[in-house]
Structures are given as structure tokens and as C-alpha cells.
PDB file of C-alpha atoms and ligand atoms in Angstrom:
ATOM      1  CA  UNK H   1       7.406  85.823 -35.618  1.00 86.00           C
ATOM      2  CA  UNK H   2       9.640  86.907 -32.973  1.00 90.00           C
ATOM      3  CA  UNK H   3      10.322  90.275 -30.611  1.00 92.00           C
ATOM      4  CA  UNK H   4      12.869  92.794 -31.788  1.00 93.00           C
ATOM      5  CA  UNK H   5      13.413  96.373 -31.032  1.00 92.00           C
ATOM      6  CA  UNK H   6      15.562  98.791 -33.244  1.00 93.00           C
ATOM      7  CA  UNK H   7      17.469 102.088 -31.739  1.00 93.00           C
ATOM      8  CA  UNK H   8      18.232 104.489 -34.319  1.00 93.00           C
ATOM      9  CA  UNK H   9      20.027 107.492 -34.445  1.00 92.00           C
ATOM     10  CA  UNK H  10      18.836 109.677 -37.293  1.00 92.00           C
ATOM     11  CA  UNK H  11      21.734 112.589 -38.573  1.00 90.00           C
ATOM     12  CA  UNK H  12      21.934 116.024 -37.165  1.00 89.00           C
ATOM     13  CA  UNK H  13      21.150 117.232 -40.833  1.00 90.00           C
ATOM     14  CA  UNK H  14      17.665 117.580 -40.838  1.00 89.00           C
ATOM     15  CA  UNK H  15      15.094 119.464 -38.641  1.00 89.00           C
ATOM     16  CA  UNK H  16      13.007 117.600 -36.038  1.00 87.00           C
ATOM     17  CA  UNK H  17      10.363 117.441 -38.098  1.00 89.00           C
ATOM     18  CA  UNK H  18      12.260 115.981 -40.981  1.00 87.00           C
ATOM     19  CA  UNK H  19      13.430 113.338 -38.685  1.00 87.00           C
ATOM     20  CA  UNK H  20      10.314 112.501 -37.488  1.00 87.00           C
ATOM     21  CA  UNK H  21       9.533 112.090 -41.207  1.00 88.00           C
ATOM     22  CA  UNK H  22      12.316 109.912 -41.984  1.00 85.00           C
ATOM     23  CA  UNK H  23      11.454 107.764 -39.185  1.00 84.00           C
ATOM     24  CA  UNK H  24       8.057 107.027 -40.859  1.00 85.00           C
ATOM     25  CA  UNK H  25       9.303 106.342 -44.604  1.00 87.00           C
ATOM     26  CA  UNK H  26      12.591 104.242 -43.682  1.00 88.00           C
ATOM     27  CA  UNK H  27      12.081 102.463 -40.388  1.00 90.00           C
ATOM     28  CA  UNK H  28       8.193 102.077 -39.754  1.00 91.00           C
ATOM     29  CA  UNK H  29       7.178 101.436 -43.207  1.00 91.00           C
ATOM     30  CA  UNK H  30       9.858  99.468 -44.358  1.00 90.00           C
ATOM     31  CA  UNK H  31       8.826  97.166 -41.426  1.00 91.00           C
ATOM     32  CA  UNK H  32       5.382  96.741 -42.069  1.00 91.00           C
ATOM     33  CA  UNK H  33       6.331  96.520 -46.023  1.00 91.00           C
ATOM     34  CA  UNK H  34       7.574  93.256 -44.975  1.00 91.00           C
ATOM     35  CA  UNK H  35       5.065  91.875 -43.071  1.00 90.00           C
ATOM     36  CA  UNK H  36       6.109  93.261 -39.248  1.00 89.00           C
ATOM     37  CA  UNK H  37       3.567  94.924 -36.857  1.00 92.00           C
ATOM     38  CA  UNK H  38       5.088  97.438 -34.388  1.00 91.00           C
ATOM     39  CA  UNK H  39       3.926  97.233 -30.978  1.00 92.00           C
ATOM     40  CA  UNK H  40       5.818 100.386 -29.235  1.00 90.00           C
ATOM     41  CA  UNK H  41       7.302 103.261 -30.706  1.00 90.00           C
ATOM     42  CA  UNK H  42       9.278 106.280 -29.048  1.00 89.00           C
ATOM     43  CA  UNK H  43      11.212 109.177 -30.344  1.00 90.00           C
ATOM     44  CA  UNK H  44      13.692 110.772 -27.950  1.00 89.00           C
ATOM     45  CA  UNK H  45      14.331 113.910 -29.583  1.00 87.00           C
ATOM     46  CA  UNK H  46      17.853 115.461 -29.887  1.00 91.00           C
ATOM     47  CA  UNK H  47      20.520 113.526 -27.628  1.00 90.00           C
ATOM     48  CA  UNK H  48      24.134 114.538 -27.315  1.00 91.00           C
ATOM     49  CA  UNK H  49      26.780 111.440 -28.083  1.00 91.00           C
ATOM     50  CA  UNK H  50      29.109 110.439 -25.547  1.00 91.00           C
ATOM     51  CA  UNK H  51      31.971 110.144 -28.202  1.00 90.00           C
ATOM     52  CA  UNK H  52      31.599 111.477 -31.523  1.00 90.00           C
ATOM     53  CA  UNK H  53      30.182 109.447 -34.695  1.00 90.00           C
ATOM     54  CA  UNK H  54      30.842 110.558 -38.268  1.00 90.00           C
ATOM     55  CA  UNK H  55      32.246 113.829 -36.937  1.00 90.00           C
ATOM     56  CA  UNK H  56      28.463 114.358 -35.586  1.00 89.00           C
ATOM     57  CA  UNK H  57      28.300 115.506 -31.779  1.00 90.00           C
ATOM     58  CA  UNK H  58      24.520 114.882 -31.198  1.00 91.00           C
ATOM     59  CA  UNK H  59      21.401 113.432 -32.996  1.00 91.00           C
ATOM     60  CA  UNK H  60      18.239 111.993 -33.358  1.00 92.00           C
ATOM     61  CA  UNK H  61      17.001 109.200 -31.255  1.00 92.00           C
ATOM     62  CA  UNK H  62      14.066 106.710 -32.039  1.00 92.00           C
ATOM     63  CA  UNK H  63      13.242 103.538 -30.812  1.00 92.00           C
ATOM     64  CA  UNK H  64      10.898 100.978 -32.033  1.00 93.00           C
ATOM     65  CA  UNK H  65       9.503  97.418 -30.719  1.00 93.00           C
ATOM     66  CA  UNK H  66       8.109  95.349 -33.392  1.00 93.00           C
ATOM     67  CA  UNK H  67       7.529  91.710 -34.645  1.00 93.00           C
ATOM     68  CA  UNK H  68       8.936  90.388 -37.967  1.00 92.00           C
ATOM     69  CA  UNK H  69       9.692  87.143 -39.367  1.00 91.00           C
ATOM     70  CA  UNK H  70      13.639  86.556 -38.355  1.00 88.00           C
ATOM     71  CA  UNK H  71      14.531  85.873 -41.896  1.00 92.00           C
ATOM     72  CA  UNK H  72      14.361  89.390 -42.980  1.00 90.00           C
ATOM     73  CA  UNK H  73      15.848  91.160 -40.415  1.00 91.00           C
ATOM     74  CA  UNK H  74      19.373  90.978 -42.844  1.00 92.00           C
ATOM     75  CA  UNK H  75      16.637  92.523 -45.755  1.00 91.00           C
ATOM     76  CA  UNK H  76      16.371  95.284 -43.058  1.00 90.00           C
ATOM     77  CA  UNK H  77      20.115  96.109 -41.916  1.00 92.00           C
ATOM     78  CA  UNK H  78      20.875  95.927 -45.668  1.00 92.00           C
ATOM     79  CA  UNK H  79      18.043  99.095 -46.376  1.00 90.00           C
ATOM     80  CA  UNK H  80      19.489 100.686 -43.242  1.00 91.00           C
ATOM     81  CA  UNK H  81      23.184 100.357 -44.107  1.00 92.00           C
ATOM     82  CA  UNK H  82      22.444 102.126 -47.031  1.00 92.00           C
ATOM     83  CA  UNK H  83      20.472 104.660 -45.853  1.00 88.00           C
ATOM     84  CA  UNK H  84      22.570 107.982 -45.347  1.00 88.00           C
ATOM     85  CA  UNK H  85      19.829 109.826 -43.009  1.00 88.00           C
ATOM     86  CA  UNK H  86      20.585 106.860 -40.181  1.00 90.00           C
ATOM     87  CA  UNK H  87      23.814 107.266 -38.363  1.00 91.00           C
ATOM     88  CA  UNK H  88      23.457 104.220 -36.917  1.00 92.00           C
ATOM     89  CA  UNK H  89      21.115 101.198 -35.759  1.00 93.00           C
ATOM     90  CA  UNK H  90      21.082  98.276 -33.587  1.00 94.00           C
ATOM     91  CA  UNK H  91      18.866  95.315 -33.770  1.00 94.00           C
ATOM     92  CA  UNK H  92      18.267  93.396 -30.623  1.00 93.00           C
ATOM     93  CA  UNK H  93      15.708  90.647 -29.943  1.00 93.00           C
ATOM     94  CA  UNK H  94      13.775  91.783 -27.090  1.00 92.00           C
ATOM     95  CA  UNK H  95      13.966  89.036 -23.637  1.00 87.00           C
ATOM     96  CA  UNK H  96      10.694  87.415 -22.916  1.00 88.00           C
ATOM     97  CA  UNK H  97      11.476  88.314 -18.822  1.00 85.00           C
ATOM     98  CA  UNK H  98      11.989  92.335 -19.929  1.00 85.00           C
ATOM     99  CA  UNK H  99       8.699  94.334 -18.487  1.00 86.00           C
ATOM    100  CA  UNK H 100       6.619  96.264 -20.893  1.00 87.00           C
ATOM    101  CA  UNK H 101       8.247  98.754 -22.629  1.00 86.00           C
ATOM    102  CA  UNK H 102       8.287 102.723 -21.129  1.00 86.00           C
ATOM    103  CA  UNK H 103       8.932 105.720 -22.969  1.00 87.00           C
ATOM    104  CA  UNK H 104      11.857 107.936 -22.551  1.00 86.00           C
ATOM    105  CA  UNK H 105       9.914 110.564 -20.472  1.00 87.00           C
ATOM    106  CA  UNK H 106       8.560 108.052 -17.981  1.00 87.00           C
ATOM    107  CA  UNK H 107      11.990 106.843 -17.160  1.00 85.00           C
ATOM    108  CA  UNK H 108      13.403 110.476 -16.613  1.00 87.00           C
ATOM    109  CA  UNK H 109      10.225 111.345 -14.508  1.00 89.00           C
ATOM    110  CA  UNK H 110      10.914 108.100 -12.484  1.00 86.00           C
ATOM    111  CA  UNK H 111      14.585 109.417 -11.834  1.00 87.00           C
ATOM    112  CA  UNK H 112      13.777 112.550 -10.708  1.00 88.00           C
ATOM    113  CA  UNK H 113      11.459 111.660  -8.174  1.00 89.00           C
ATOM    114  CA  UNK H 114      13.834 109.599  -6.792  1.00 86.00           C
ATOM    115  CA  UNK H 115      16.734 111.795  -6.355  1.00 86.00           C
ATOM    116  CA  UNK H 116      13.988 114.461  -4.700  1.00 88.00           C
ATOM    117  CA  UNK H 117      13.309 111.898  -2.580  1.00 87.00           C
ATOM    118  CA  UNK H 118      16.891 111.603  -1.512  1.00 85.00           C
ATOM    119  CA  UNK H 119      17.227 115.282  -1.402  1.00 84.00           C
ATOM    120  CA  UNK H 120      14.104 115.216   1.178  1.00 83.00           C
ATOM    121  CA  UNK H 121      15.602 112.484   2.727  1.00 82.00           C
ATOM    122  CA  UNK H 122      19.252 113.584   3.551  1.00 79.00           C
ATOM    123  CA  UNK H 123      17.977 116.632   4.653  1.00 79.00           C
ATOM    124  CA  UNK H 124      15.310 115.705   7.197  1.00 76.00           C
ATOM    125  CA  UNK H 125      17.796 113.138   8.519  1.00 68.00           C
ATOM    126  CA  UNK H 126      21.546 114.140   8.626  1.00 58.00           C
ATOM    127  CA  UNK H 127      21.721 113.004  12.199  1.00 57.00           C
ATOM    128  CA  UNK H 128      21.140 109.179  11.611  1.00 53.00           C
ATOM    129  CA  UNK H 129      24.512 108.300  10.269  1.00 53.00           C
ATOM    130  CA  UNK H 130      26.285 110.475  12.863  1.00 52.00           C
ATOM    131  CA  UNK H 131      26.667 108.356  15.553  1.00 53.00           C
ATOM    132  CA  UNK H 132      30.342 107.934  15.676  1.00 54.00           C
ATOM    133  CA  UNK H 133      32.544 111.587  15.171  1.00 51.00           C
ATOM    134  CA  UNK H 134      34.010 109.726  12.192  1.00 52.00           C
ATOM    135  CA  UNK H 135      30.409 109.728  10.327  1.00 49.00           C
ATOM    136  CA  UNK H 136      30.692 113.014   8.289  1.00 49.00           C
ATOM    137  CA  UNK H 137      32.190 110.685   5.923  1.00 51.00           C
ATOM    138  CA  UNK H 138      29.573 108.719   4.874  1.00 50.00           C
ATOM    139  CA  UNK H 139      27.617 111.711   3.671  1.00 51.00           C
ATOM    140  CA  UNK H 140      30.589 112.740   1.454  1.00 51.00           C
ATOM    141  CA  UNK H 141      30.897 109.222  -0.097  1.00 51.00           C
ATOM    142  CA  UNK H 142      28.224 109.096  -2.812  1.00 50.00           C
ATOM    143  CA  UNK H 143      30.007 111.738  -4.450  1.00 52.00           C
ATOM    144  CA  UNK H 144      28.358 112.385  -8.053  1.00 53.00           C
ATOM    145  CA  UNK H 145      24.828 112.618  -6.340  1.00 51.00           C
ATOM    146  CA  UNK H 146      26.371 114.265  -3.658  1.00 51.00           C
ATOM    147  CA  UNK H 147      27.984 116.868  -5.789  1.00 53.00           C
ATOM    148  CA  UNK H 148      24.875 117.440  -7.996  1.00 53.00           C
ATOM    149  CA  UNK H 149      22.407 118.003  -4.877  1.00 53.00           C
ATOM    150  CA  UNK H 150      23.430 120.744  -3.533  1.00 53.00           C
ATOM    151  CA  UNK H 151      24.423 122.772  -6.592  1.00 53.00           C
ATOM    152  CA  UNK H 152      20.867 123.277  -7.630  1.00 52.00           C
ATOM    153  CA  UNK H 153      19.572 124.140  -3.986  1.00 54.00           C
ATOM    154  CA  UNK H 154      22.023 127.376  -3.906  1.00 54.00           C
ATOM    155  CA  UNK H 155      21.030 128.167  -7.300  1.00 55.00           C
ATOM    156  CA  UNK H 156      17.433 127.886  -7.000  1.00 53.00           C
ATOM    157  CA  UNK H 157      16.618 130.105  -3.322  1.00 54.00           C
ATOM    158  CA  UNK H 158      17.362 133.321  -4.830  1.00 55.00           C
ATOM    159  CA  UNK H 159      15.158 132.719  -7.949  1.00 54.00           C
ATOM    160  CA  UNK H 160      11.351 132.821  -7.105  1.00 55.00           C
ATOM    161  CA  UNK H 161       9.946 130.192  -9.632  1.00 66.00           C
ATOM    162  CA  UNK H 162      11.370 127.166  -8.683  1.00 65.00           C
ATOM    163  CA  UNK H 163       9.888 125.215 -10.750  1.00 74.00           C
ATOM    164  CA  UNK H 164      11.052 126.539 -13.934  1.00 77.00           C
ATOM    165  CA  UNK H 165      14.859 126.919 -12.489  1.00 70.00           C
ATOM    166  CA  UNK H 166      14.722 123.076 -11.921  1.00 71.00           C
ATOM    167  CA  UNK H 167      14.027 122.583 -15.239  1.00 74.00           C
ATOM    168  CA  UNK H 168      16.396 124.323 -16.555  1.00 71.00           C
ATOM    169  CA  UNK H 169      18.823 123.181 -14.043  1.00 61.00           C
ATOM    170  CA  UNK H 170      18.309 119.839 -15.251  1.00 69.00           C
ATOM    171  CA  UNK H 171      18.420 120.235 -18.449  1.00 72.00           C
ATOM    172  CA  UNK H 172      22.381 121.808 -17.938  1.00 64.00           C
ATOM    173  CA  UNK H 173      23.098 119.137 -15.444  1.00 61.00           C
ATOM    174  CA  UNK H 174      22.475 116.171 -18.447  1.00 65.00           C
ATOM    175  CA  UNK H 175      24.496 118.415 -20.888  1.00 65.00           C
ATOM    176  CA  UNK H 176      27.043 118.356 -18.606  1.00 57.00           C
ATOM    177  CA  UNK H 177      26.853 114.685 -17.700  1.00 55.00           C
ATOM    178  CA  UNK H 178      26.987 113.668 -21.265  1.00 57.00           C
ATOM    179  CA  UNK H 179      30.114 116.108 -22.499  1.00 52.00           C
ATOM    180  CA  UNK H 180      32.560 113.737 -19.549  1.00 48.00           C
TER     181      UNK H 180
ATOM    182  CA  UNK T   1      29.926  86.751  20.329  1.00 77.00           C
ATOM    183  CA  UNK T   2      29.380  89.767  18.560  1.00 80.00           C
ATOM    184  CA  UNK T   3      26.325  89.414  15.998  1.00 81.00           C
ATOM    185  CA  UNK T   4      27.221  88.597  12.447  1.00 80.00           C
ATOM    186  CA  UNK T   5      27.607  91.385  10.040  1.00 77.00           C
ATOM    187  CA  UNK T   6      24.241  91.162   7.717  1.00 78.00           C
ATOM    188  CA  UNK T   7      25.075  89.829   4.502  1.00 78.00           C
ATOM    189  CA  UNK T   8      24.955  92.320   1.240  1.00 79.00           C
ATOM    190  CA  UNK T   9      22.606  91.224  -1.159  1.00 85.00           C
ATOM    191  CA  UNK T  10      22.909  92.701  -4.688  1.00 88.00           C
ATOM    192  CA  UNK T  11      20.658  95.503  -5.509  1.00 88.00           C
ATOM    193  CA  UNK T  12      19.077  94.149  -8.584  1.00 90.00           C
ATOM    194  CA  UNK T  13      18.108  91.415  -6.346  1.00 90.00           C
ATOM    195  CA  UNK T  14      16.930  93.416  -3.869  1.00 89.00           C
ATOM    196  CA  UNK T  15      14.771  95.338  -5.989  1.00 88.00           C
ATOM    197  CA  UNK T  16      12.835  91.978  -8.067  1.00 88.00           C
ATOM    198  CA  UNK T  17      14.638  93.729 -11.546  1.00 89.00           C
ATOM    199  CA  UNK T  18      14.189  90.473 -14.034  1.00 90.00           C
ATOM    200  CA  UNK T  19      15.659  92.594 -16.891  1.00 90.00           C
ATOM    201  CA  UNK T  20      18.560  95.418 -17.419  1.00 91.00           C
ATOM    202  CA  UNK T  21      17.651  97.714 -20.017  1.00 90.00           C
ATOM    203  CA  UNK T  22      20.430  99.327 -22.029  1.00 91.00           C
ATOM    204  CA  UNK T  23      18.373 102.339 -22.705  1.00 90.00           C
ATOM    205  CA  UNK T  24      18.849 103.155 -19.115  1.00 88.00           C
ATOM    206  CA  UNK T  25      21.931 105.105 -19.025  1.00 87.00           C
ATOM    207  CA  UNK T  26      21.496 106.768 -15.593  1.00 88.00           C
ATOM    208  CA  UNK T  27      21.597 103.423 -13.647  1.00 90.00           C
ATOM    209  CA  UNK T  28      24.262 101.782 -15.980  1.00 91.00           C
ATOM    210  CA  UNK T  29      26.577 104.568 -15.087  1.00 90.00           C
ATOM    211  CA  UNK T  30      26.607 103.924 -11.537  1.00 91.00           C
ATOM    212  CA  UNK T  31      28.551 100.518 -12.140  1.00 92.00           C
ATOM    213  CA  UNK T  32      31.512 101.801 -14.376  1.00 93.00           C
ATOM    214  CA  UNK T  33      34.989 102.969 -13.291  1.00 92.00           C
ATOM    215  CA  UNK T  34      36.195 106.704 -13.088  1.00 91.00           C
ATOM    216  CA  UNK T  35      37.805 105.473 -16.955  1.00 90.00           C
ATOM    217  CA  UNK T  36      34.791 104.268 -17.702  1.00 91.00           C
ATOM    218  CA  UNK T  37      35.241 100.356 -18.041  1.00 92.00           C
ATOM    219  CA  UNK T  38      32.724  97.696 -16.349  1.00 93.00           C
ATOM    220  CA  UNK T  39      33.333  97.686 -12.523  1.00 92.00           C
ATOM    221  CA  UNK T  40      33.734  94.576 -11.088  1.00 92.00           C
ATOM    222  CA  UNK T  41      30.982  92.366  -8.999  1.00 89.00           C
ATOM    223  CA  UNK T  42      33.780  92.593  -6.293  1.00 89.00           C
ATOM    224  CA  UNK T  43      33.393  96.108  -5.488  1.00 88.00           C
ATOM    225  CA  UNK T  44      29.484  96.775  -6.536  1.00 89.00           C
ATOM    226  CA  UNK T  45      28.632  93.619  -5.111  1.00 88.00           C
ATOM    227  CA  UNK T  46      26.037  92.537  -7.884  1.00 91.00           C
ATOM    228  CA  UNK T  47      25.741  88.980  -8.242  1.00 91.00           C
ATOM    229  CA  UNK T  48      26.729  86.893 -10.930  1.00 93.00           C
ATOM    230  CA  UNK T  49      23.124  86.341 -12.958  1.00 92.00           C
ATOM    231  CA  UNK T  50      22.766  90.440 -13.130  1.00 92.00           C
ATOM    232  CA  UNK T  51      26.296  90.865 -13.640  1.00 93.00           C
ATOM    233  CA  UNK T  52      26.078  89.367 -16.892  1.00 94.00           C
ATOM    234  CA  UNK T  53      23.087  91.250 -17.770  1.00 92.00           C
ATOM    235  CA  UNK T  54      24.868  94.572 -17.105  1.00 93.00           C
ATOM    236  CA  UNK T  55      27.695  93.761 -18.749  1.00 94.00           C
ATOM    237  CA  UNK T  56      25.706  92.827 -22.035  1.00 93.00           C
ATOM    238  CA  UNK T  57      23.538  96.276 -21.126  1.00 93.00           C
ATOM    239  CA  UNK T  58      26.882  98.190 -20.752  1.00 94.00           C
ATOM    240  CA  UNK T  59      28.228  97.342 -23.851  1.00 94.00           C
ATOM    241  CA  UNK T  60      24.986  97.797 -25.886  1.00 93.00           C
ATOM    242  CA  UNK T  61      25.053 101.364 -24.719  1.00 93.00           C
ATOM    243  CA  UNK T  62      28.586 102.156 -25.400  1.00 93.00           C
ATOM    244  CA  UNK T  63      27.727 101.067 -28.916  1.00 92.00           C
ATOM    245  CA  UNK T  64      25.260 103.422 -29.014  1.00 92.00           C
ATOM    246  CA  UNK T  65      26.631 106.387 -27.663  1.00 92.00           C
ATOM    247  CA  UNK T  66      24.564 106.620 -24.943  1.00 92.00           C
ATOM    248  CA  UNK T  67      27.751 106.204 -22.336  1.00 91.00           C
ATOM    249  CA  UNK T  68      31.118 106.849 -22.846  1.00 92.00           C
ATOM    250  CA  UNK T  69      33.521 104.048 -23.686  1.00 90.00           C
ATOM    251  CA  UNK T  70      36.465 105.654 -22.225  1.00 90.00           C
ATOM    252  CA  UNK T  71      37.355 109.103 -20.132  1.00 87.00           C
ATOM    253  CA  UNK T  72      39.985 111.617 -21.746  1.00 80.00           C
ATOM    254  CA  UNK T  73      41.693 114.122 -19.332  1.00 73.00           C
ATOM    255  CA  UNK T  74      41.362 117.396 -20.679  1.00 67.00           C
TER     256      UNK T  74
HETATM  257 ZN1   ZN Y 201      21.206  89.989  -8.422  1.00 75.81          ZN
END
């Protein structure tokens, strides 16, 4: 019995709920079927591509951690391969050294608290780097945080929730990020 | 003498990270080119051991779609 963990990316065909489904009957199922136990599961939700598959632009994303025998892991790629609901999969064995596994959510959450942080940070202290008159540059040379900061600060002061601007605001900002 | 410059140590280092996780899209795309191929250890400064380990991370998630394998100009 060894580690593996399957990414999946379901087609943009069906619903969310379908997909959720179809996760069930052909990944989880067919895994225990053959004598796996799964010991993390996660879906994503919808996820634009960074390049187009199958002339699909976005799709369902689902990850799974689970142990199996290693001689039918070619049982599963062969039900997968065949399967026209997955757009694709990957099989990887999981590294003994990798940390336990997080969701989705608690990685995002994790990333924006840092870059707030930042924000806090290169605001309360602008003056540090500015010792020489040639400084101003440094501030400038992180450019795609740089560039993203200060968009949603201009944005947000006029609005009076600024909670639910941010959200939004993020939500744009990884459209964006994903479309380059 | 002037004192020695401090040495750079690589940031994966720095911060104890045993693993890279290709799910992790936001951190691998801070160590690819403006086209989008693997930057190299001489300019990001990551040492060898997790230089490997983002390279194998990189490609995973270019597989994947998760980051882009190439820029177009539009
Ligand atoms: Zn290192």
C-alpha cells in the first residue's frame, strides 16, 4: 500500500452538482472498489485553464489523497482514460517529507493574509528603504505585487463596505491573472 | 576593510519548506520568466535541492493547466 493523490479536472458540461456527483461514482468509488482508502479529499470548484484543453476554457477541479495497492493504479488510468466526464487526470505518489495535506481555501486564506500584511507593511514604513535619493526604486521593483496593491486601495475608499469590494476585487484580480 | 556583503540564502531554505507543492500556483509563478519558462537558480537564487523540486512542481502544473506554459502577445 502506498501514498498517491489524483487531480482531476471534470468537463465544463455538467452543473456543479453533477460534478460533484461524478466525482463520487468514477473517482472515489472506483478507488475503494479496488481495495484503496482515501485519506483527504477536496473539490475546488470551477477554475479557469491557463491554455485551453479540448476546446474547454475552464472546469472542474478535485483532488484526492488515497492509498491503493501500486499494481492497480494502470486498472485506474485505464477507467479514467475512458471516461468522457474527466478532462484530464494525473497520478502522483505523494513524498513521505510533504506536510499534511490543506484544502484549497486554506491556502488562498494563507495568501491573502500575507499580501495584507505587506500592504500594512509598505505603508507604515516607506521611509526605511529611502536612505539613499536613488531608493524610490526599490519600491517599484516587485512589480506584479506592486501593481496589484494599489489598484484595489483606489477602488475600495469610495465604496463603504470594504469588505465585500475586496472580495470581489479578488475574485477579478485571479480572473485576470489566469487569462495572461 | 569594508564588512562582507551577507550571503543570500535561498528562500525555501530560509523558510524550513521540506516539500513544493504543485497545487500551489501563486508561489510557483514567482520563479518563471515574463514567457513563462523555469527561471534559473542564477537569478532567483534557490539552491540546487529546491531547485529540482520546483522544477518537477513547475512542470506538474503546466500539465495541469494550472500555469501557463508559454505567454502569447496579443
Ligand atoms: Zn533551498
Amino acid at each position: 500500500m502506498t501514498k498517491y493523490e489524483v487531480m482531476a479536472i471534470l468537463s465544463n458540461a455538467l452543473d456543479e452538482a453533477q460534478a460533484k456527483e461524478e466525482t463520487k461514482n468514477s473517482i472515489v468509488n472506483k478507488i475503494k472498489e479496488l481495495g484503496g482508502t482515501i485519506t483527504f479529499e477536496d473539490f475546488w470548484g470551477t477554475r479557469g485553464f491557463a491554455y485551453m484543453i479540448k476546446g474547454e476554457k475552464w472546469g472542474y477541479y478535485f483532488v484526492v489523497q488515497f492509498e491503493i495497492d501500486g499494481t492497480k493504479i494502470n486498472e485506474l488510468k485505464r477507467d479514467w482514460n475512458i471516461d468522457k466526464n474527466l478532462t484530464r487526470f494525473m497520478i502522483t505518489s505523494v513524498d513521505p517529507k510533504a506536510p499534511a495535506p490543506r484544502s484549497q481555501e486554506e491556502i488562498k486564506k494563507e495568501w491573502d493574509a500575507m499580501e495584507k500584511e505587506k500592504k500594512i507593511s509598505e505603508a507604515e514604513s516607506p521611509k526605511k528603504g529611502t536612505r539613499r535619493p536613488a531608493a524610490p526604486a526599490k519600491p517599484a521593483a516587485p512589480a506584479p505585487v506592486a501593481e496589484k496593491a494599489p489598484a484595489p486601495a483606489k477602488e475600495a475608499k469610495p465604496a463603504p463596505k470594504k469588505d465585500d469590494v475586496d472580495k470581489k476585487l479578488d475574485a477579478i484580480l485571479e480572473d485576470s491573472s489566469l487569462d495572461l | 576593510m569594508p564588512p562582507k556583503p551577507k550571503k543570500f540564502i535561498c528562500t525555501f531554505c530560509r523558510n524550513d519548506v521540506k516539500h513544493i507543492d504543485y497545487k500551489d500556483s501563486k508561489l510557483l509563478s514567482r520563479f518563471v520568466t515574463y514567457y513563462r519558462s523555469i527561471q534559473s537558480r542564477f537569478h532567483t537564487g534557490v539552491c540546487l535541492k529546491h531547485q529540482k523540486q520546483l522544477a518537477s512542481a513547475i512542470k506538474r502544473a503546466r500539465n495541469m493547466a494550472l500555469i501557463a506554459a508559454v505567454r502569447y502577445e496579443k
